[in-house]
Short mmCIF file of C-alpha atoms in Angstrom, two decimals:
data_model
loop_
_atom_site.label_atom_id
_atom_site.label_comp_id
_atom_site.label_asym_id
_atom_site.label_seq_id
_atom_site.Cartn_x
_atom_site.Cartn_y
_atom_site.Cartn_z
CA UNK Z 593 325.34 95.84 193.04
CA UNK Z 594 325.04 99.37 194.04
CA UNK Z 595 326.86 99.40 197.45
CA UNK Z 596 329.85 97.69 198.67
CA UNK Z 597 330.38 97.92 202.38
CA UNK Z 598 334.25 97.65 203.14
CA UNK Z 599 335.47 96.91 206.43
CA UNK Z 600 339.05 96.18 207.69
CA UNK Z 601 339.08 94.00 210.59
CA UNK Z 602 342.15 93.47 212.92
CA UNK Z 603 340.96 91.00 215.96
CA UNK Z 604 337.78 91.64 216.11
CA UNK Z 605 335.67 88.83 216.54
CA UNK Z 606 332.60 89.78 218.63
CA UNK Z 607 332.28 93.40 216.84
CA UNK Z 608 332.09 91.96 213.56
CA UNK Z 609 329.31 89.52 214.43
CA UNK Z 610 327.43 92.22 215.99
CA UNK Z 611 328.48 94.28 212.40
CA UNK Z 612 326.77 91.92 210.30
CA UNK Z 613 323.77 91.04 212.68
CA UNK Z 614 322.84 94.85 211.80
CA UNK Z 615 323.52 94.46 208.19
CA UNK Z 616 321.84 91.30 207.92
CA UNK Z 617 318.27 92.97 209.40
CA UNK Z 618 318.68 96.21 206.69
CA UNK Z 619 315.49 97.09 204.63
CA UNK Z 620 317.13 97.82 201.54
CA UNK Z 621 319.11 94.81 200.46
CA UNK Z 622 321.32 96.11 197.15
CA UNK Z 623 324.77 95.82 198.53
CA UNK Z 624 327.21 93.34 199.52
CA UNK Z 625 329.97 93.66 202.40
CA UNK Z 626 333.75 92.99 202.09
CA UNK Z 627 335.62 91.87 205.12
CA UNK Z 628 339.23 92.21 204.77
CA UNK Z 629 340.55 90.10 207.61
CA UNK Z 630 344.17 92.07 207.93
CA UNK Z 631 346.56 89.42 209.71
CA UNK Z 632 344.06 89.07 212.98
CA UNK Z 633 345.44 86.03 214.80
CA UNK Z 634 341.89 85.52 215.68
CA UNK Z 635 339.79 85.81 212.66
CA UNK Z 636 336.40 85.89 212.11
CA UNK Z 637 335.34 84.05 209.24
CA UNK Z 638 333.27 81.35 211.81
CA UNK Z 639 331.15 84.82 212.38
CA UNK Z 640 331.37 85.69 208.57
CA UNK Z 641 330.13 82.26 207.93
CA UNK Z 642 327.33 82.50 210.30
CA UNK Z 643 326.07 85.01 207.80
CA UNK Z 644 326.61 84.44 204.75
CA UNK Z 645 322.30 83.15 204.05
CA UNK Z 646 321.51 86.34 205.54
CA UNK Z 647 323.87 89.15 203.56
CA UNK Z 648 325.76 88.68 200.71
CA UNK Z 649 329.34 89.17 202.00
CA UNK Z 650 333.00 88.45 200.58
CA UNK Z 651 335.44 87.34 203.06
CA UNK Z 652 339.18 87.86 202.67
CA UNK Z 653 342.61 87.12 204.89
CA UNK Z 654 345.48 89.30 203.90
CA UNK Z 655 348.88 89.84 206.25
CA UNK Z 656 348.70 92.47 208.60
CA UNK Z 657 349.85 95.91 206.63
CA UNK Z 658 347.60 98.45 207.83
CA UNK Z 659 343.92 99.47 207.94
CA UNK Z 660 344.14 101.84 205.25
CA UNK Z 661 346.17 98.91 202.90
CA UNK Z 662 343.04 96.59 203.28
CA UNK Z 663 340.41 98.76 202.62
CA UNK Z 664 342.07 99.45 199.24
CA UNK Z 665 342.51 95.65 199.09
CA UNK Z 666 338.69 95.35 199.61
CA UNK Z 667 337.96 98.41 197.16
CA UNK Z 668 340.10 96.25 194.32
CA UNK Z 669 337.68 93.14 195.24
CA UNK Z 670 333.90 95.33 195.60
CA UNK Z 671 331.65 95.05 192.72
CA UNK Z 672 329.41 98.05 194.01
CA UNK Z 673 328.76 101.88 192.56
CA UNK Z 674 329.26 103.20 195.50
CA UNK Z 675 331.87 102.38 198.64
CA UNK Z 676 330.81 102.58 201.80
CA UNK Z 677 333.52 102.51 205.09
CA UNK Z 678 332.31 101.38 208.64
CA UNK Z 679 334.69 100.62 211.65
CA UNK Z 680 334.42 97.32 212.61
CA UNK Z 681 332.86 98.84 216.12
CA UNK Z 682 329.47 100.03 214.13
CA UNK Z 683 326.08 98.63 214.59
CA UNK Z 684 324.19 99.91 211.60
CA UNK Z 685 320.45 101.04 212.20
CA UNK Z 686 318.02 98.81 209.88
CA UNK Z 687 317.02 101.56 207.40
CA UNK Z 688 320.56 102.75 207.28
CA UNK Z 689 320.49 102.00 203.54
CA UNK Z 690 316.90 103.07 202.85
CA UNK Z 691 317.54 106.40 204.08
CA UNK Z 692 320.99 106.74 202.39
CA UNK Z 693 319.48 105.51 199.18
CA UNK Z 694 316.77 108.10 199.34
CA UNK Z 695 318.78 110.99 199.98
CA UNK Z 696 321.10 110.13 196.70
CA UNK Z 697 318.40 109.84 194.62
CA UNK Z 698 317.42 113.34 195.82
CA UNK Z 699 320.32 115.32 196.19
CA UNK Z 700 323.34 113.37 194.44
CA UNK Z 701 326.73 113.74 195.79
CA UNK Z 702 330.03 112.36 195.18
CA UNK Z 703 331.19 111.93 198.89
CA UNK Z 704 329.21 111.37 201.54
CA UNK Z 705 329.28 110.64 205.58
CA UNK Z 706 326.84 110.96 208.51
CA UNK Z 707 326.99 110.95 212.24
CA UNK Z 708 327.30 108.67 215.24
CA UNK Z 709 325.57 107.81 218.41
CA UNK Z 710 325.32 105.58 221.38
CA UNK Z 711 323.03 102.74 221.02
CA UNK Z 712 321.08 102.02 224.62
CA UNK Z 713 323.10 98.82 225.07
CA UNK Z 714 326.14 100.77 224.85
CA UNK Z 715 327.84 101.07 228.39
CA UNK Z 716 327.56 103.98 230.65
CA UNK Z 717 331.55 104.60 229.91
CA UNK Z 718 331.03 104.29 226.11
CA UNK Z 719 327.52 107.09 226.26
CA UNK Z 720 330.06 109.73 228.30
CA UNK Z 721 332.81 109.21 225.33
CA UNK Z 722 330.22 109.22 222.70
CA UNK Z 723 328.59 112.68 224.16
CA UNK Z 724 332.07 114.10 224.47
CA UNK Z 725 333.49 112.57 220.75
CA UNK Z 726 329.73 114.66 219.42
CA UNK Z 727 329.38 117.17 221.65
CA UNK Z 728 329.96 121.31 219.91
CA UNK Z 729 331.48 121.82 223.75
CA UNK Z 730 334.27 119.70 223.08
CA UNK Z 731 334.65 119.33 219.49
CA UNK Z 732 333.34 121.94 217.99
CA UNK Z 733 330.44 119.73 216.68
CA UNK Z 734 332.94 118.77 213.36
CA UNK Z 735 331.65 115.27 213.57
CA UNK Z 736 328.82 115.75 211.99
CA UNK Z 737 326.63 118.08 214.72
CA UNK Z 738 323.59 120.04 213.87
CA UNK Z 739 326.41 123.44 215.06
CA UNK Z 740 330.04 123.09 213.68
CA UNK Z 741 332.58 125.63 213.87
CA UNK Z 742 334.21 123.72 210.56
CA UNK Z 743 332.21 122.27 207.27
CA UNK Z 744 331.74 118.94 207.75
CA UNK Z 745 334.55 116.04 206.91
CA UNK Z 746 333.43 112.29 205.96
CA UNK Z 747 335.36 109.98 208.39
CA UNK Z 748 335.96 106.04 208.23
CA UNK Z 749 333.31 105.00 210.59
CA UNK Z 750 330.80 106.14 208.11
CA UNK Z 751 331.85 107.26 205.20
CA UNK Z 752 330.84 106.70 201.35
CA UNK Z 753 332.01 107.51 197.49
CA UNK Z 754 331.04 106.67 194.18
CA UNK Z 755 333.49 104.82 192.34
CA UNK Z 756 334.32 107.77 189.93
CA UNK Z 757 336.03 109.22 193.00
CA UNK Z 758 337.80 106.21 193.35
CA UNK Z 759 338.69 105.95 190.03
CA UNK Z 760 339.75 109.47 189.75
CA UNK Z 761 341.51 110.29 193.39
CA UNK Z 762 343.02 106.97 193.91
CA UNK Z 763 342.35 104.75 197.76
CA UNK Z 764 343.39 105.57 201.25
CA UNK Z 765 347.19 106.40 202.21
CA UNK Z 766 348.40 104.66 205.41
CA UNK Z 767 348.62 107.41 208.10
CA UNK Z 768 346.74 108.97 210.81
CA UNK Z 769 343.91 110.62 210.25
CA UNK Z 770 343.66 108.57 206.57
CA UNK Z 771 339.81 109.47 205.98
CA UNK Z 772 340.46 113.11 206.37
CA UNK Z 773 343.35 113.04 203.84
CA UNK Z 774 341.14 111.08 201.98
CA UNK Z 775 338.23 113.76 202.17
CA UNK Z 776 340.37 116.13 201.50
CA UNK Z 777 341.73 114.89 198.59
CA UNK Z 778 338.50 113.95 197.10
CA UNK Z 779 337.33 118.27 197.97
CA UNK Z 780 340.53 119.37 196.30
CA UNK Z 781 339.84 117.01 193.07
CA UNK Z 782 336.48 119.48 192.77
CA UNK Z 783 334.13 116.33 194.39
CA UNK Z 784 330.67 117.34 195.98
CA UNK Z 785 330.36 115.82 199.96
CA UNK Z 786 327.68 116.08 201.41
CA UNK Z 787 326.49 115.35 205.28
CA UNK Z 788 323.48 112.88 205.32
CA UNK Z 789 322.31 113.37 208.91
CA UNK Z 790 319.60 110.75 208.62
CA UNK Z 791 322.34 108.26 207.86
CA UNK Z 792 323.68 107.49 211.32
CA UNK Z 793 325.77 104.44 213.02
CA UNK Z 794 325.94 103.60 216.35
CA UNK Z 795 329.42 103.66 217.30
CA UNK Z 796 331.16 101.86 220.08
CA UNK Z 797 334.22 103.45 220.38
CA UNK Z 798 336.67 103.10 223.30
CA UNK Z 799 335.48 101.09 226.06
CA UNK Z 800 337.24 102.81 228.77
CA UNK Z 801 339.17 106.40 229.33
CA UNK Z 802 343.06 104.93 229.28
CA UNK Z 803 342.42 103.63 225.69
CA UNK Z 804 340.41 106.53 224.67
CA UNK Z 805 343.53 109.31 225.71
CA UNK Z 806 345.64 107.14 223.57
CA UNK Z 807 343.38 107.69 220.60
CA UNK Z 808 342.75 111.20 220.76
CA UNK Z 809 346.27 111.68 221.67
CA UNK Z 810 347.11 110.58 218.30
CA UNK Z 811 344.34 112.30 216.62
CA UNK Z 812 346.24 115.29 217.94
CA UNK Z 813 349.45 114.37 216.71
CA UNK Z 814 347.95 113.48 212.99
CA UNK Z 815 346.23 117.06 212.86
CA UNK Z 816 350.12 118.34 212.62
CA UNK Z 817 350.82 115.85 209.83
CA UNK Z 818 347.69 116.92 207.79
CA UNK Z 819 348.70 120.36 208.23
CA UNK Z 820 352.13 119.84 206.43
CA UNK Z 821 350.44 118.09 204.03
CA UNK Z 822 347.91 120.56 203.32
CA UNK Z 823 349.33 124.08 204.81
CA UNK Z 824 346.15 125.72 204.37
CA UNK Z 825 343.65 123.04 206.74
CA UNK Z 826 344.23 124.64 210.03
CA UNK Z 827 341.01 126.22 211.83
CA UNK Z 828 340.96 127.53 214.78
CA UNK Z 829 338.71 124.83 215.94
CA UNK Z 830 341.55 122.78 215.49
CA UNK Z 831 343.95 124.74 218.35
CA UNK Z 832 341.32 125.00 220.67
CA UNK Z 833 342.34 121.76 222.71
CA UNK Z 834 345.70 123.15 223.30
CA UNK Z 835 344.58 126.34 223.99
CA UNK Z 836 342.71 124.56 226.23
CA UNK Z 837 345.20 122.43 227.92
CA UNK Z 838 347.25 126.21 228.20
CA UNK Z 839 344.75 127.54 229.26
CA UNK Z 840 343.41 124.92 232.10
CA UNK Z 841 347.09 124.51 233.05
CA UNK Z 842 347.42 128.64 233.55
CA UNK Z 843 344.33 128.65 235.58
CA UNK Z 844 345.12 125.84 237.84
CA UNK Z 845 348.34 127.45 238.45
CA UNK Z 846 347.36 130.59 239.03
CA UNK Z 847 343.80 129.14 241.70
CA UNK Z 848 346.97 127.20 243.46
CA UNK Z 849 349.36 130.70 244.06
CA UNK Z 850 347.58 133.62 243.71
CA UNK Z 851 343.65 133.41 243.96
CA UNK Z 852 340.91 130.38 244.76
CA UNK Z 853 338.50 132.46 241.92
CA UNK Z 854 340.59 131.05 238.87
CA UNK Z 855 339.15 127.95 239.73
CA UNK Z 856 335.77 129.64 238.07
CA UNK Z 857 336.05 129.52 234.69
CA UNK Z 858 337.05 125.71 234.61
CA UNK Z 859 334.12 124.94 237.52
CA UNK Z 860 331.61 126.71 234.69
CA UNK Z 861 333.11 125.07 231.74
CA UNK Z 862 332.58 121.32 233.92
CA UNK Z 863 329.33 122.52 234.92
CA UNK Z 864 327.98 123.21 231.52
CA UNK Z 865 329.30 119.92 229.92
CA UNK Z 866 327.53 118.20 233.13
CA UNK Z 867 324.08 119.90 232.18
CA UNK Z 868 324.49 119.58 228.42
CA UNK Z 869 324.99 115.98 228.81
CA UNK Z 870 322.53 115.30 231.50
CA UNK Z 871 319.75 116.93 228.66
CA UNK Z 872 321.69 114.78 225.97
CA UNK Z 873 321.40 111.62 227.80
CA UNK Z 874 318.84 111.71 230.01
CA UNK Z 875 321.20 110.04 232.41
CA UNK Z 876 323.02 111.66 235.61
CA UNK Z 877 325.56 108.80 236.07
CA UNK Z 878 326.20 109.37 232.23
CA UNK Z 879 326.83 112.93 232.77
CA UNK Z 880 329.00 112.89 235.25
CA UNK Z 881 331.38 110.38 233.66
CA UNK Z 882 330.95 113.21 230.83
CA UNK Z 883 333.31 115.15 233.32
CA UNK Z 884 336.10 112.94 232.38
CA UNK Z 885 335.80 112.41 229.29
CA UNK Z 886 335.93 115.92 227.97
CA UNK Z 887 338.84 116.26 230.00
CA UNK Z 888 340.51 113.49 228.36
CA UNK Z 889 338.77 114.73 224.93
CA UNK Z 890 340.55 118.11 225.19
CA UNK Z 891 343.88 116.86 227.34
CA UNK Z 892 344.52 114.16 224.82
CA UNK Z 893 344.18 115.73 221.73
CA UNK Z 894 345.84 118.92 222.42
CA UNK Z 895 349.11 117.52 224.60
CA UNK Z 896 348.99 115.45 220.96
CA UNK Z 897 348.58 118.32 218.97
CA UNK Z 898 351.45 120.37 220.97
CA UNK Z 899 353.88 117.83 221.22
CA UNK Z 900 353.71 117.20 217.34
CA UNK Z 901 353.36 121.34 216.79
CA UNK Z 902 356.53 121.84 218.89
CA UNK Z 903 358.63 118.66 217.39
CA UNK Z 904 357.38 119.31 213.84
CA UNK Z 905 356.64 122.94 212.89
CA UNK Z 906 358.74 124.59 216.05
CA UNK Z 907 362.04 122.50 215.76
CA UNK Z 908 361.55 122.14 212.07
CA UNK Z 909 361.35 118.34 212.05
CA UNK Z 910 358.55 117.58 209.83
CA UNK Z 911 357.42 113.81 209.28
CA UNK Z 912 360.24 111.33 209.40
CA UNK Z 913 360.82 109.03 207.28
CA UNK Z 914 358.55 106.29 208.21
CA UNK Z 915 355.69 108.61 208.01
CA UNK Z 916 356.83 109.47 204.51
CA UNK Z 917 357.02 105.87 203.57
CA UNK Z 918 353.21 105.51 204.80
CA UNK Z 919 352.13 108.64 202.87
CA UNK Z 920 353.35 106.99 199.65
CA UNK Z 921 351.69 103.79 199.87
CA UNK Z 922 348.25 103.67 198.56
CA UNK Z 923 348.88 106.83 196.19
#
């Protein structure tokens, strides 16, 4: 077997089946999947059954420790060469595997990841997070854009490595932000990662704003935990959302007491995430809800990464002890 796909699964029922519908259809057919049911109190294994004439797949139930703690249960349990990671949310394009498979045989790596987009039946909520989760306007294109103000880091919703890494660096630690530890653990054991571009998912992601603040809220928070793990990650793309939220928070101020023209800068930064979406999607009901979402993009992620700077690095905190426990398992 040459891949194994791994995928933890917490109650998710209806993604999964639409998970293996798209693996089911793939061109290339050498790899199995591992579902690693992780205490769901709805499981899925009617929707893994559904399946199991049209992809070779290994189901599992496990109690409910953590996403990171079942994919290393499924790595003990795959059979392939290489691992792949998808979030449970993923529909996987049908030569996903083709095109992955044809860019190792060219250009051999030892990590590996590729981007994510909106699939058409995505809804109109899901294309404006997608555009602002992608977008070099409010990421700084790190998730895999064609411009990136930082090299590029394999994350969990598509994500692959050989099992020498695996062998060699060890599985996934349960904390936030686990596949960047993870990539950067396999860069600092001297692995090769590559980007494969042509290698894309379509990724769901949050269906609606509330639950997508709370996500890049903690994304913010976990960039503070990788940095005292690893004092020399920071990049400046990293402090731009709270610059940002300083910086929109200073302006709105000052447009409210002193002048009306401080409301410029933030009109022309709306303004251009309006037209670069509008030419991304195609869609003017998609680009305004854009609006939004980059505000919650940037106001999520650095309130996040402020309240964990000031608690952590400022009032000399550091992780607590439940956060050390979590860094020790899967070592």
């Amino acid at each position: 077997m040459k891949y194994s796909v791994i995928i933890p699964v917490y109650n998710r029922l209806d993604e999964v089946e639409d998970l293996l519908a798209s693996l089911s259809r793939q061109t290339f057919k050498d790899f199995e999947v591992v579902i690693v049911e992780d205490g769901s109190t709805a499981p899925c294994k009617d929707a893994v059954d559904r399946y199991a004439d049209k992809v070779t797949v290994k189901y599992f139930m496990k109690p409910n420790e953590g996403r990171s703690i079942a994919r290393n249960y499924g790595l003990e349990r795959a059979a392939g060469d290489y691992f792949i990671f998808f979030d449970s949310d993923c529909v996987i394009p049908e030569q996903y595997f083709e095109k992955l498979d044809k860019a190792l045989e060219k250009h051999p790596v030892d990590c590996f990841g590729g981007p994510d987009a909106a699939h058409e039946s995505f809804s109109d909520t899901q294309k404006a997070i997608n555009y602002s989760m992608t977008s070099f306007l409010t990421t700084g294109g790190i998730r895999g854009g064609k411009v990136s103000l930082e090299k590029f880091t394999p994350r969990t919703f598509n994500m692959g490595f050989s099992r020498k890494v695996y062998d060699n660096v060890g599985g996934f630690r349960e904390m936030f932000s686990e596949d960047i530890d993870m990539s950067t653990r396999i860069k600092n054991a001297g692995y090769s990662i590559a980007l494969i571009r042509e290698a894309y998912v379509y990724h769901k992601r949050r269906i609606d704003f509330k639950k997508f603040f709370r996500q890049v809220h903690v994304f913010g928070m976990s960039r503070i935990t990788l940095k005292l793990l690893y004092p020399g990650s920071m990049k400046l793309v990293h402090w731009l959302p709270a610059i940002a939220v300083v910086g929109g928070v200073t302006l709105i101020a000052l447009a409210l007491t002193v002048s009306p023209w401080f409301w410029l800068p933030l009109a022309l930064y709306l303004i251009a995430v309006w037209v670069t979406a509008l030419l991304s999607t195609r869609s003017a009901k998609i680009a305004t809800l854009a609006i939004p979402a980059a505000i919650i993009q940037l106001g999520g992620y650095g309130t996040g990464f402020i309240k964990a700077y000031v608690s952590k690095i400022i009032l000399g905190k550091g992780r607590d002890i439940n956060e050390e426990i979590m860094i020790r398992k899967g070592k």
